PDB file of C-alpha atoms in Angstrom:
ATOM      1  CA  MET K   4      -4.094 -16.521   4.318  1.00 65.00           C
ATOM      2  CA  SER K   5      -4.259 -20.028   5.488  1.00 75.00           C
ATOM      3  CA  THR K   6      -6.709 -21.903   7.566  1.00 83.00           C
ATOM      4  CA  HIS K   7      -7.154 -20.258  11.135  1.00 89.00           C
ATOM      5  CA  PHE K   8      -6.496 -22.512  13.952  1.00 93.00           C
ATOM      6  CA  PHE K   9      -8.866 -23.114  17.150  1.00 95.00           C
ATOM      7  CA  MET K  10      -8.209 -25.224  20.002  1.00 96.00           C
ATOM      8  CA  ASP K  11      -8.274 -25.431  24.175  1.00 97.00           C
ATOM      9  CA  TRP K  12      -5.365 -24.784  26.754  1.00 96.00           C
ATOM     10  CA  GLY K  13      -4.386 -27.998  26.941  1.00 96.00           C
ATOM     11  CA  ASP K  14      -5.065 -29.532  23.942  1.00 97.00           C
ATOM     12  CA  THR K  15      -2.830 -32.258  22.236  1.00 96.00           C
ATOM     13  CA  LEU K  16      -2.316 -30.717  18.788  1.00 95.00           C
ATOM     14  CA  GLU K  17      -1.250 -33.098  15.842  1.00 96.00           C
ATOM     15  CA  ILE K  18      -0.729 -31.067  12.842  1.00 95.00           C
ATOM     16  CA  THR K  19       0.184 -32.918   8.972  1.00 96.00           C
ATOM     17  CA  VAL K  20       1.845 -30.582   6.902  1.00 95.00           C
ATOM     18  CA  VAL K  21       2.106 -31.365   3.023  1.00 96.00           C
ATOM     19  CA  ASN K  22       4.933 -29.669   0.920  1.00 95.00           C
ATOM     20  CA  GLN K  23       3.003 -29.379  -2.431  1.00 94.00           C
ATOM     21  CA  ILE K  24       5.396 -26.931  -4.130  1.00 91.00           C
ATOM     22  CA  ILE K  25       7.476 -28.834  -6.278  1.00 90.00           C
ATOM     23  CA  THR K  26      10.659 -26.269  -6.603  1.00 89.00           C
ATOM     24  CA  ASP K  27      11.273 -25.475  -3.064  1.00 91.00           C
ATOM     25  CA  GLY K  28      10.881 -26.685   0.955  1.00 93.00           C
ATOM     26  CA  VAL K  29       8.461 -25.716   3.459  1.00 94.00           C
ATOM     27  CA  SER K  30       9.038 -25.422   7.344  1.00 94.00           C
ATOM     28  CA  MET K  31       5.639 -25.041   9.390  1.00 94.00           C
ATOM     29  CA  HIS K  32       6.756 -22.627  12.777  1.00 95.00           C
ATOM     30  CA  TRP K  33       4.163 -21.913  15.544  1.00 96.00           C
ATOM     31  CA  HIS K  34       4.975 -18.535  16.702  1.00 95.00           C
ATOM     32  CA  GLY K  35       5.935 -18.053  20.210  1.00 95.00           C
ATOM     33  CA  ILE K  36       4.840 -21.894  21.321  1.00 96.00           C
ATOM     34  CA  VAL K  37       7.805 -22.169  23.713  1.00 94.00           C
ATOM     35  CA  GLN K  38       7.785 -26.313  22.487  1.00 95.00           C
ATOM     36  CA  LYS K  39       8.596 -27.243  25.819  1.00 91.00           C
ATOM     37  CA  GLU K  40       9.579 -31.528  25.900  1.00 92.00           C
ATOM     38  CA  SER K  41       9.117 -30.820  22.390  1.00 95.00           C
ATOM     39  CA  ASN K  42      12.021 -28.711  20.813  1.00 92.00           C
ATOM     40  CA  THR K  43      11.814 -30.915  17.617  1.00 93.00           C
ATOM     41  CA  MET K  44       8.549 -29.383  16.746  1.00 95.00           C
ATOM     42  CA  ASP K  45       9.328 -25.683  16.952  1.00 94.00           C
ATOM     43  CA  CYS K  46      10.549 -26.257  13.235  1.00 90.00           C
ATOM     44  CA  VAL K  47      12.804 -23.731  11.709  1.00 89.00           C
ATOM     45  CA  ASN K  48      14.764 -25.287   8.904  1.00 89.00           C
ATOM     46  CA  GLY K  49      18.546 -25.488   9.422  1.00 90.00           C
ATOM     47  CA  ILE K  50      17.753 -24.707  13.530  1.00 92.00           C
ATOM     48  CA  THR K  51      15.418 -27.882  14.246  1.00 93.00           C
ATOM     49  CA  GLU K  52      13.974 -29.424  11.313  1.00 94.00           C
ATOM     50  CA  CYS K  53      15.433 -30.003   7.572  1.00 94.00           C
ATOM     51  CA  PRO K  54      12.753 -28.298   5.289  1.00 94.00           C
ATOM     52  CA  ILE K  55      10.088 -30.791   4.214  1.00 95.00           C
ATOM     53  CA  THR K  56      10.665 -31.528   0.517  1.00 95.00           C
ATOM     54  CA  PRO K  57       8.207 -31.333  -2.487  1.00 96.00           C
ATOM     55  CA  GLY K  58       6.008 -34.137  -2.040  1.00 96.00           C
ATOM     56  CA  SER K  59       6.301 -35.274   1.383  1.00 97.00           C
ATOM     57  CA  SER K  60       4.784 -34.393   4.559  1.00 97.00           C
ATOM     58  CA  LYS K  61       5.424 -34.091   8.130  1.00 96.00           C
ATOM     59  CA  ILE K  62       3.334 -34.880  11.145  1.00 96.00           C
ATOM     60  CA  TYR K  63       4.005 -31.666  13.838  1.00 96.00           C
ATOM     61  CA  LYS K  64       2.581 -32.572  17.112  1.00 97.00           C
ATOM     62  CA  PHE K  65       3.323 -30.860  20.698  1.00 97.00           C
ATOM     63  CA  LEU K  66       0.799 -29.512  23.567  1.00 97.00           C
ATOM     64  CA  ALA K  67      -1.156 -26.122  23.653  1.00 96.00           C
ATOM     65  CA  THR K  68       0.752 -25.291  27.127  1.00 96.00           C
ATOM     66  CA  GLN K  69       0.217 -21.693  26.690  1.00 96.00           C
ATOM     67  CA  HIS K  70      -3.125 -19.914  25.889  1.00 96.00           C
ATOM     68  CA  GLY K  71      -4.075 -16.367  24.196  1.00 95.00           C
ATOM     69  CA  THR K  72      -3.667 -15.617  20.265  1.00 95.00           C
ATOM     70  CA  SER K  73      -0.465 -16.281  18.290  1.00 95.00           C
ATOM     71  CA  TRP K  74      -0.222 -17.395  14.474  1.00 95.00           C
ATOM     72  CA  TYR K  75       2.179 -20.190  12.244  1.00 95.00           C
ATOM     73  CA  GLN K  76       3.810 -19.617   8.931  1.00 94.00           C
ATOM     74  CA  SER K  77       6.224 -20.630   6.731  1.00 92.00           C
ATOM     75  CA  HIS K  78      10.166 -20.417   7.793  1.00 91.00           C
ATOM     76  CA  HIS K  79      11.429 -21.519   4.664  1.00 89.00           C
ATOM     77  CA  ALA K  80      13.140 -18.571   2.947  1.00 84.00           C
ATOM     78  CA  ALA K  81      10.459 -15.757   2.648  1.00 84.00           C
ATOM     79  CA  GLN K  82       7.506 -17.939   2.226  1.00 89.00           C
ATOM     80  CA  TYR K  83       5.023 -16.295   4.415  1.00 88.00           C
ATOM     81  CA  GLY K  84       4.880 -12.900   2.750  1.00 86.00           C
ATOM     82  CA  ASP K  85       3.014 -14.978   0.163  1.00 87.00           C
ATOM     83  CA  GLY K  86       0.539 -16.070   1.954  1.00 86.00           C
ATOM     84  CA  VAL K  87       1.632 -19.227   3.871  1.00 89.00           C
ATOM     85  CA  LEU K  88       0.529 -18.451   7.452  1.00 92.00           C
ATOM     86  CA  GLY K  89      -2.227 -18.449   9.067  1.00 93.00           C
ATOM     87  CA  SER K  90      -3.531 -17.386  13.462  1.00 94.00           C
ATOM     88  CA  ILE K  91      -3.809 -19.811  16.489  1.00 95.00           C
ATOM     89  CA  VAL K  92      -6.264 -19.478  19.137  1.00 96.00           C
ATOM     90  CA  ILE K  93      -6.227 -21.128  22.268  1.00 96.00           C
ATOM     91  CA  ASN K  94      -8.878 -20.970  24.748  1.00 96.00           C
ATOM     92  CA  GLY K  95      -8.212 -20.329  27.907  1.00 95.00           C
ATOM     93  CA  PRO K  96      -9.252 -17.859  30.836  1.00 93.00           C
ATOM     94  CA  ALA K  97      -8.869 -14.262  31.016  1.00 92.00           C
ATOM     95  CA  SER K  98      -8.263 -11.312  32.991  1.00 91.00           C
ATOM     96  CA  LEU K  99     -11.985  -9.514  31.717  1.00 93.00           C
ATOM     97  CA  ASN K 100     -15.639 -10.729  31.112  1.00 93.00           C
ATOM     98  CA  TYR K 101     -16.944 -10.530  28.075  1.00 92.00           C
ATOM     99  CA  ASP K 102     -19.895 -11.760  25.624  1.00 92.00           C
ATOM    100  CA  TYR K 103     -19.035 -12.971  22.244  1.00 90.00           C
ATOM    101  CA  ASP K 104     -15.588 -13.390  20.991  1.00 92.00           C
ATOM    102  CA  LEU K 105     -14.561 -11.962  17.530  1.00 88.00           C
ATOM    103  CA  GLY K 106     -12.097 -14.349  16.703  1.00 90.00           C
ATOM    104  CA  PRO K 107      -8.407 -13.213  15.215  1.00 91.00           C
ATOM    105  CA  LEU K 108      -7.588  -9.792  13.460  1.00 89.00           C
ATOM    106  CA  PRO K 109      -4.405 -11.106  11.446  1.00 92.00           C
ATOM    107  CA  ILE K 110      -2.484  -7.207   9.851  1.00 91.00           C
ATOM    108  CA  THR K 111      -0.214  -7.556   7.132  1.00 90.00           C
ATOM    109  CA  ASP K 112       1.668  -5.882   4.695  1.00 90.00           C
ATOM    110  CA  PHE K 113       0.474  -6.843   0.724  1.00 91.00           C
ATOM    111  CA  TYR K 114       2.863  -7.109  -2.220  1.00 91.00           C
ATOM    112  CA  TYR K 115       1.840  -7.448  -5.642  1.00 91.00           C
ATOM    113  CA  LYS K 116       5.791  -9.110  -6.238  1.00 91.00           C
ATOM    114  CA  SER K 117       6.521 -12.556  -5.264  1.00 89.00           C
ATOM    115  CA  THR K 118       8.490 -12.177  -1.917  1.00 85.00           C
ATOM    116  CA  TYR K 119      11.400 -13.628  -4.164  1.00 84.00           C
ATOM    117  CA  GLU K 120      11.075 -10.554  -6.432  1.00 88.00           C
ATOM    118  CA  GLU K 121      11.295  -8.766  -4.051  1.00 88.00           C
ATOM    119  CA  GLY K 122      13.654  -9.863  -2.395  1.00 83.00           C
ATOM    120  CA  LEU K 123      15.956 -10.031  -5.501  1.00 83.00           C
ATOM    121  CA  LEU K 124      14.980  -5.751  -5.847  1.00 81.00           C
ATOM    122  CA  SER K 125      15.976  -5.264  -2.854  1.00 79.00           C
ATOM    123  CA  VAL K 126      19.395  -6.452  -2.409  1.00 77.00           C
ATOM    124  CA  THR K 127      20.937  -3.171  -3.165  1.00 76.00           C
ATOM    125  CA  LYS K 128      18.328  -0.673  -2.012  1.00 76.00           C
ATOM    126  CA  ASP K 129      15.725  -0.203   0.387  1.00 76.00           C
ATOM    127  CA  PRO K 130      13.968  -2.965   1.698  1.00 79.00           C
ATOM    128  CA  PRO K 131      10.583  -2.778  -0.724  1.00 86.00           C
ATOM    129  CA  LYS K 132       7.161  -0.589  -0.177  1.00 88.00           C
ATOM    130  CA  ALA K 133       3.803  -2.802   0.128  1.00 91.00           C
ATOM    131  CA  ASP K 134       1.824  -2.043  -2.253  1.00 93.00           C
ATOM    132  CA  ASN K 135      -0.839  -2.348   0.510  1.00 93.00           C
ATOM    133  CA  GLY K 136      -1.837  -3.253   3.605  1.00 91.00           C
ATOM    134  CA  LEU K 137      -4.450  -5.968   4.984  1.00 91.00           C
ATOM    135  CA  ILE K 138      -6.826  -6.785   7.638  1.00 90.00           C
ATOM    136  CA  ASN K 139      -8.187 -10.173   8.028  1.00 88.00           C
ATOM    137  CA  GLY K 140      -7.063 -10.999   4.033  1.00 88.00           C
ATOM    138  CA  THR K 141      -8.722  -8.059   3.030  1.00 89.00           C
ATOM    139  CA  ASN K 142      -9.133  -4.446   1.800  1.00 90.00           C
ATOM    140  CA  ARG K 143      -9.443  -2.318  -1.042  1.00 88.00           C
ATOM    141  CA  ASN K 144      -6.275  -1.502  -3.410  1.00 86.00           C
ATOM    142  CA  PRO K 145      -5.334   2.273  -3.185  1.00 87.00           C
ATOM    143  CA  HIS K 146      -7.117   3.272  -5.948  1.00 82.00           C
ATOM    144  CA  LYS K 147     -10.544   1.857  -4.668  1.00 81.00           C
ATOM    145  CA  THR K 148     -11.293   0.314  -7.960  1.00 82.00           C
ATOM    146  CA  ALA K 149     -11.127  -3.495  -6.361  1.00 79.00           C
ATOM    147  CA  GLY K 150     -11.438  -5.132  -3.264  1.00 78.00           C
ATOM    148  CA  ALA K 151     -13.191  -4.714   0.102  1.00 79.00           C
ATOM    149  CA  TYR K 152     -13.252  -4.049   3.597  1.00 78.00           C
ATOM    150  CA  ASN K 153     -13.387  -6.985   6.147  1.00 77.00           C
ATOM    151  CA  HIS K 154     -16.881  -5.688   8.317  1.00 72.00           C
ATOM    152  CA  VAL K 155     -16.957  -6.996  11.489  1.00 69.00           C
ATOM    153  CA  SER K 156     -21.059  -7.226  11.800  1.00 61.00           C
ATOM    154  CA  GLY K 157     -23.260  -7.654  13.810  1.00 58.00           C
ATOM    155  CA  PRO K 158     -22.153  -6.063  17.360  1.00 63.00           C
ATOM    156  CA  VAL K 159     -25.004  -6.036  19.831  1.00 76.00           C
ATOM    157  CA  PRO K 160     -25.228  -2.355  21.107  1.00 76.00           C
ATOM    158  CA  GLY K 161     -24.096  -2.627  25.313  1.00 82.00           C
ATOM    159  CA  ALA K 162     -22.115  -6.083  24.367  1.00 83.00           C
ATOM    160  CA  LYS K 163     -18.427  -6.820  25.241  1.00 84.00           C
ATOM    161  CA  TYR K 164     -16.670  -8.277  22.256  1.00 82.00           C
ATOM    162  CA  ARG K 165     -12.922  -9.969  22.904  1.00 84.00           C
ATOM    163  CA  LEU K 166     -11.190  -9.150  19.899  1.00 83.00           C
ATOM    164  CA  ARG K 167      -7.211 -10.619  18.824  1.00 85.00           C
ATOM    165  CA  ILE K 168      -5.051  -8.763  16.885  1.00 84.00           C
ATOM    166  CA  ILE K 169      -2.375  -9.836  15.710  1.00 69.00           C
ATOM    167  CA  ASN K 170       0.212  -7.227  14.325  1.00 65.00           C
ATOM    168  CA  THR K 171     -11.369   1.687  16.503  1.00 48.00           C
ATOM    169  CA  ASN K 172     -12.004   4.882  15.532  1.00 51.00           C
ATOM    170  CA  TYR K 173     -14.519   6.150  18.400  1.00 55.00           C
ATOM    171  CA  HIS K 174     -14.356   3.044  20.462  1.00 68.00           C
ATOM    172  CA  SER K 175     -11.714   2.686  23.692  1.00 82.00           C
ATOM    173  CA  PHE K 176     -10.388  -0.464  24.387  1.00 87.00           C
ATOM    174  CA  GLN K 177      -9.413  -2.714  27.144  1.00 92.00           C
ATOM    175  CA  VAL K 178      -6.548  -4.533  26.684  1.00 93.00           C
ATOM    176  CA  ILE K 179      -6.341  -7.245  28.569  1.00 94.00           C
ATOM    177  CA  GLN K 180      -3.285  -9.446  27.130  1.00 94.00           C
ATOM    178  CA  THR K 181       0.123  -9.257  25.003  1.00 93.00           C
ATOM    179  CA  ASP K 182       1.368 -12.536  22.933  1.00 92.00           C
ATOM    180  CA  PHE K 183       0.512 -15.379  25.422  1.00 94.00           C
ATOM    181  CA  VAL K 184       0.847 -13.097  28.279  1.00 92.00           C
ATOM    182  CA  PRO K 185      -2.573 -11.769  30.223  1.00 92.00           C
ATOM    183  CA  ILE K 186      -2.006  -8.585  31.415  1.00 92.00           C
ATOM    184  CA  GLN K 187      -3.769  -6.405  33.921  1.00 92.00           C
ATOM    185  CA  PRO K 188      -6.218  -4.221  31.904  1.00 93.00           C
ATOM    186  CA  TYR K 189      -5.749  -0.985  30.502  1.00 93.00           C
ATOM    187  CA  VAL K 190      -7.595   0.869  28.094  1.00 92.00           C
ATOM    188  CA  THR K 191      -6.700   3.127  25.617  1.00 90.00           C
ATOM    189  CA  ASN K 192      -7.836   3.875  21.628  1.00 85.00           C
ATOM    190  CA  THR K 193      -4.700   2.805  20.202  1.00 85.00           C
ATOM    191  CA  ILE K 194      -2.050   0.205  20.048  1.00 88.00           C
ATOM    192  CA  PHE K 195       1.727   0.111  18.796  1.00 84.00           C
ATOM    193  CA  ILE K 196       2.328  -3.077  17.291  1.00 87.00           C
ATOM    194  CA  ALA K 197       5.964  -5.003  16.181  1.00 84.00           C
ATOM    195  CA  ILE K 198       6.183  -7.721  14.096  1.00 86.00           C
ATOM    196  CA  GLY K 199       5.170 -10.820  14.831  1.00 90.00           C
ATOM    197  CA  GLN K 200       3.051  -9.097  17.856  1.00 91.00           C
ATOM    198  CA  ARG K 201      -0.564 -10.039  19.418  1.00 93.00           C
ATOM    199  CA  TYR K 202      -2.844  -8.760  21.581  1.00 94.00           C
ATOM    200  CA  ASN K 203      -6.056  -9.335  23.170  1.00 94.00           C
ATOM    201  CA  ALA K 204      -9.094  -6.640  23.377  1.00 93.00           C
ATOM    202  CA  ILE K 205     -12.199  -5.797  24.936  1.00 93.00           C
ATOM    203  CA  ILE K 206     -14.321  -3.503  22.732  1.00 88.00           C
ATOM    204  CA  THR K 207     -18.096  -2.430  24.421  1.00 84.00           C
ATOM    205  CA  ALA K 208     -20.598  -1.635  22.109  1.00 79.00           C
ATOM    206  CA  ASP K 209     -21.318   1.168  23.576  1.00 78.00           C
ATOM    207  CA  GLN K 210     -22.043   3.685  20.610  1.00 71.00           C
ATOM    208  CA  THR K 211     -24.500   5.145  18.748  1.00 68.00           C
ATOM    209  CA  PRO K 212     -25.487   1.815  16.068  1.00 63.00           C
ATOM    210  CA  SER K 213     -23.052   3.121  13.213  1.00 66.00           C
ATOM    211  CA  ASN K 214     -20.146   1.313  10.999  1.00 69.00           C
ATOM    212  CA  ASP K 215     -17.001   2.819  12.171  1.00 71.00           C
ATOM    213  CA  ARG K 216     -13.994   2.115  10.922  1.00 76.00           C
ATOM    214  CA  PHE K 217     -10.498   0.065  12.202  1.00 81.00           C
ATOM    215  CA  SER K 218      -7.711   1.497  10.923  1.00 85.00           C
ATOM    216  CA  ALA K 219      -4.236  -0.070  11.011  1.00 87.00           C
ATOM    217  CA  ILE K 220      -1.671   2.770  10.254  1.00 85.00           C
ATOM    218  CA  VAL K 221       2.252   1.849   9.560  1.00 83.00           C
ATOM    219  CA  PRO K 222       4.071   4.751  11.306  1.00 76.00           C
ATOM    220  CA  ARG K 223       6.608   6.941   8.954  1.00 66.00           C
ATOM    221  CA  PRO K 224      10.177   7.150   9.645  1.00 59.00           C
ATOM    222  CA  PRO K 225      10.909  10.533  10.401  1.00 52.00           C
ATOM    223  CA  THR K 226      13.606  10.812   8.020  1.00 49.00           C
ATOM    224  CA  GLN K 227      14.948   9.011   5.190  1.00 47.00           C
ATOM    225  CA  LYS K 228      17.357   7.604   7.149  1.00 47.00           C
ATOM    226  CA  GLY K 229      15.256   7.061   9.993  1.00 43.00           C
ATOM    227  CA  PHE K 230      13.918   3.455  12.195  1.00 49.00           C
ATOM    228  CA  GLY K 231      10.151   3.047  11.301  1.00 58.00           C
ATOM    229  CA  CYS K 232       8.331   0.021  10.691  1.00 64.00           C
ATOM    230  CA  GLY K 233       7.862   0.399   7.383  1.00 77.00           C
ATOM    231  CA  GLN K 234       5.742   1.680   4.180  1.00 84.00           C
ATOM    232  CA  ASN K 235       2.790   0.947   2.564  1.00 89.00           C
ATOM    233  CA  ALA K 236       1.736   3.045  -0.749  1.00 91.00           C
ATOM    234  CA  ASN K 237      -1.729   2.323   1.126  1.00 91.00           C
ATOM    235  CA  ASN K 238      -1.295   3.794   4.380  1.00 88.00           C
ATOM    236  CA  GLY K 239      -4.221   5.824   5.867  1.00 86.00           C
ATOM    237  CA  SER K 240      -6.503   3.361   4.242  1.00 89.00           C
ATOM    238  CA  ILE K 241      -5.228   0.537   5.750  1.00 90.00           C
ATOM    239  CA  ASN K 242      -9.150  -0.312   7.330  1.00 88.00           C
ATOM    240  CA  ALA K 243     -11.759  -2.537   8.409  1.00 86.00           C
ATOM    241  CA  ILE K 244     -15.325  -1.898   9.263  1.00 82.00           C
ATOM    242  CA  PHE K 245     -17.062  -2.396  12.560  1.00 78.00           C
ATOM    243  CA  SER K 246     -20.698  -2.741  12.060  1.00 74.00           C
ATOM    244  CA  TYR K 247     -23.390  -2.085  14.575  1.00 71.00           C
ATOM    245  CA  GLN K 248     -26.730  -4.042  14.552  1.00 64.00           C
ATOM    246  CA  ALA K 249     -29.265  -1.815  12.982  1.00 56.00           C
ATOM    247  CA  ALA K 250     -26.619   0.828  11.435  1.00 52.00           C
ATOM    248  CA  LYS K 251     -27.061   2.215   8.231  1.00 55.00           C
ATOM    249  CA  THR K 252     -24.808   1.249   5.384  1.00 51.00           C
ATOM    250  CA  ARG K 253     -22.679   4.055   5.669  1.00 48.00           C
ATOM    251  CA  VAL K 254     -18.996   4.269   6.921  1.00 46.00           C
ATOM    252  CA  SER K 255     -18.114   6.701   8.581  1.00 41.00           C
ATOM    253  CA  TRP K 256     -14.332   7.745   7.900  1.00 39.00           C
ATOM    254  CA  HIS K 257     -12.095   9.445  10.968  1.00 38.00           C
ATOM    255  CA  GLU K 258      -8.847  10.194  10.074  1.00 38.00           C
ATOM    256  CA  LYS K 259      -6.848  10.061  13.297  1.00 41.00           C
ATOM    257  CA  SER K 260      -3.762   8.613  13.521  1.00 41.00           C
ATOM    258  CA  VAL K 261      -1.199   7.713  16.363  1.00 41.00           C
ATOM    259  CA  PRO K 262       1.177  10.743  16.313  1.00 43.00           C
ATOM    260  CA  GLU K 263       4.603  10.455  15.276  1.00 38.00           C
ATOM    261  CA  HIS K 264       5.990  12.155  18.522  1.00 39.00           C
ATOM    262  CA  GLU K 265       3.766   9.532  20.411  1.00 39.00           C
ATOM    263  CA  PHE K 266       7.480   7.167  19.387  1.00 35.00           C
ATOM    264  CA  VAL K 267      10.943   7.098  20.480  1.00 33.00           C
ATOM    265  CA  TRP K 268      12.981   6.845  17.368  1.00 35.00           C
ATOM    266  CA  PRO K 269      16.157   4.846  17.933  1.00 35.00           C
ATOM    267  CA  THR K 270      19.532   6.480  16.610  1.00 34.00           C
ATOM    268  CA  ALA K 271      22.612   4.910  14.948  1.00 35.00           C
ATOM    269  CA  GLN K 272      25.183   6.156  12.897  1.00 38.00           C
ATOM    270  CA  GLU K 273      24.443   5.276   8.756  1.00 40.00           C
ATOM    271  CA  LEU K 274      26.408   1.880   8.423  1.00 39.00           C
ATOM    272  CA  VAL K 275      28.532   2.074   5.002  1.00 44.00           C
ATOM    273  CA  VAL K 276      29.225  -1.066   3.361  1.00 39.00           C
ATOM    274  CA  THR K 277      32.927  -1.164   1.762  1.00 44.00           C
ATOM    275  CA  GLY K 278      35.087  -3.857  -0.434  1.00 42.00           C
ATOM    276  CA  PRO K 279      38.415  -4.516  -2.426  1.00 42.00           C
ATOM    277  CA  GLY K 280      38.179  -3.292  -5.540  1.00 43.00           C
ATOM    278  CA  SER K 281      38.702  -4.718  -8.460  1.00 42.00           C
ATOM    279  CA  ASN K 282      40.390  -4.041 -11.333  1.00 44.00           C
ATOM    280  CA  SER K 283      38.456  -6.049 -13.949  1.00 48.00           C
ATOM    281  CA  LEU K 284      35.151  -5.758 -13.202  1.00 44.00           C
ATOM    282  CA  PRO K 285      32.934  -2.678 -12.526  1.00 52.00           C
ATOM    283  CA  LYS K 286      32.202  -1.841  -8.472  1.00 55.00           C
ATOM    284  CA  ALA K 287      28.410  -3.051  -7.988  1.00 52.00           C
ATOM    285  CA  PRO K 288      26.455  -1.282  -5.641  1.00 58.00           C
ATOM    286  CA  ALA K 289      26.766  -2.417  -2.508  1.00 58.00           C
ATOM    287  CA  PRO K 290      23.994  -4.684  -1.034  1.00 61.00           C
ATOM    288  CA  TYR K 291      22.443  -3.911   2.466  1.00 64.00           C
ATOM    289  CA  ILE K 292      24.530  -6.175   5.043  1.00 67.00           C
ATOM    290  CA  TRP K 293      22.588  -7.905   8.221  1.00 71.00           C
ATOM    291  CA  SER K 294      24.779  -9.257  10.787  1.00 78.00           C
ATOM    292  CA  ILE K 295      24.622 -11.350  13.933  1.00 79.00           C
ATOM    293  CA  ASN K 296      27.997 -10.933  15.787  1.00 80.00           C
ATOM    294  CA  ASP K 297      29.141  -8.843  13.060  1.00 82.00           C
ATOM    295  CA  THR K 298      29.380 -11.904  10.427  1.00 81.00           C
ATOM    296  CA  TYR K 299      26.380 -13.089   7.927  1.00 80.00           C
ATOM    297  CA  MET K 300      24.160 -15.906   9.032  1.00 81.00           C
ATOM    298  CA  GLU K 301      24.940 -18.713   6.923  1.00 83.00           C
ATOM    299  CA  ILE K 302      22.111 -21.646   7.619  1.00 84.00           C
ATOM    300  CA  GLU K 303      22.690 -25.320   6.470  1.00 87.00           C
ATOM    301  CA  TRP K 304      19.131 -26.313   5.434  1.00 88.00           C
ATOM    302  CA  GLY K 305      20.513 -30.474   5.489  1.00 89.00           C
ATOM    303  CA  LYS K 306      21.888 -29.941   8.889  1.00 91.00           C
ATOM    304  CA  PRO K 307      19.744 -28.053  11.507  1.00 92.00           C
ATOM    305  CA  THR K 308      21.820 -26.840  14.887  1.00 91.00           C
ATOM    306  CA  LEU K 309      19.580 -29.763  16.721  1.00 91.00           C
ATOM    307  CA  GLN K 310      21.942 -31.938  15.117  1.00 93.00           C
ATOM    308  CA  TYR K 311      25.304 -30.741  15.815  1.00 92.00           C
ATOM    309  CA  VAL K 312      23.863 -30.956  19.424  1.00 89.00           C
ATOM    310  CA  ALA K 313      22.088 -34.980  19.028  1.00 91.00           C
ATOM    311  CA  GLN K 314      25.652 -36.331  17.884  1.00 93.00           C
ATOM    312  CA  GLU K 315      27.857 -34.178  20.745  1.00 91.00           C
ATOM    313  CA  ASN K 316      29.490 -32.140  16.991  1.00 92.00           C
ATOM    314  CA  LYS K 317      31.006 -28.622  18.634  1.00 89.00           C
ATOM    315  CA  ASP K 318      32.489 -27.964  15.672  1.00 90.00           C
ATOM    316  CA  TYR K 319      30.577 -25.257  14.215  1.00 88.00           C
ATOM    317  CA  ASN K 320      30.311 -22.953  11.418  1.00 84.00           C
ATOM    318  CA  VAL K 321      31.417 -19.780  12.692  1.00 84.00           C
ATOM    319  CA  HIS K 322      28.719 -18.152  10.322  1.00 85.00           C
ATOM    320  CA  GLN K 323      26.285 -19.848  12.071  1.00 85.00           C
ATOM    321  CA  SER K 324      26.437 -17.860  15.087  1.00 85.00           C
ATOM    322  CA  ILE K 325      25.876 -20.217  17.598  1.00 86.00           C
ATOM    323  CA  ILE K 326      26.223 -19.329  21.144  1.00 86.00           C
ATOM    324  CA  GLU K 327      26.836 -21.870  24.238  1.00 86.00           C
ATOM    325  CA  LEU K 328      25.339 -21.851  27.296  1.00 86.00           C
ATOM    326  CA  PRO K 329      26.399 -24.949  28.835  1.00 84.00           C
ATOM    327  CA  ASP K 330      25.191 -24.546  32.486  1.00 89.00           C
ATOM    328  CA  ALA K 331      21.728 -24.642  33.573  1.00 85.00           C
ATOM    329  CA  ASN K 332      19.310 -22.254  34.826  1.00 86.00           C
ATOM    330  CA  VAL K 333      22.066 -19.949  35.681  1.00 82.00           C
TER     331      VAL K 333
END
């Protein structure tokens, strides 16, 4: 987990990224930032820029036209899965008053192998199972022999705290913002968070002083061919501790997650991938194919899509899956 960025609504950000990875490029993407009039700062390699080469640097500069909570990550290959990511907090108005801002609380999968290794291993089989889940970059390991829970310590009874959840038991909370959009507050005790989503919520410290658990649960698919959110070897034990001032040094465990019947699972036919046979080579296992418009996507790192636009070149590669929208405001 990298540095958290804090700023105010209306600030101009100027961030220098230096690529010290000697074997790979880097592109830094600012998730959810609309980049109005700063499209080249969106920074998805092959789309708006070329990767930053090893030993080189780039200055990203854009205006914070939204407020709320987000995150940034490397958009080159699978680098963000190895920890090249961090949180963004843009201070601005809220739809409810609160006393303290507890800051961002990112929830992430954690793999013991590198994402490059996991990616190669998963070419011909299911996506890999995460070895652990982290809350704000920490957790105990599945065997409880190492690691530590993230502690949100010192809440004062009666005070209201803003929690910025990216991706608690006994405590209900009021949700006030989703992604960068303020919403009419509503009360709940669970939130379903999709990949990359952010929620801001207000928690009132209105319980007996204690150490309560904040949990992240990975919903399991109903069948092996289902459409769950993934798999995690430490599911059910991805926790942080919400500790009141003057609370005893104990941890209260309240095993409860959202029941599966409360989720709506999509249905689809299984995709069977076939290819031409061979008389000279043994048939390899069929890989998983991810397609857009019935074709694979091929990214040209050295010739991003914006370069085609700048050169008024419409000779696109079909595997770029480009869709033209020639008329504005339609």
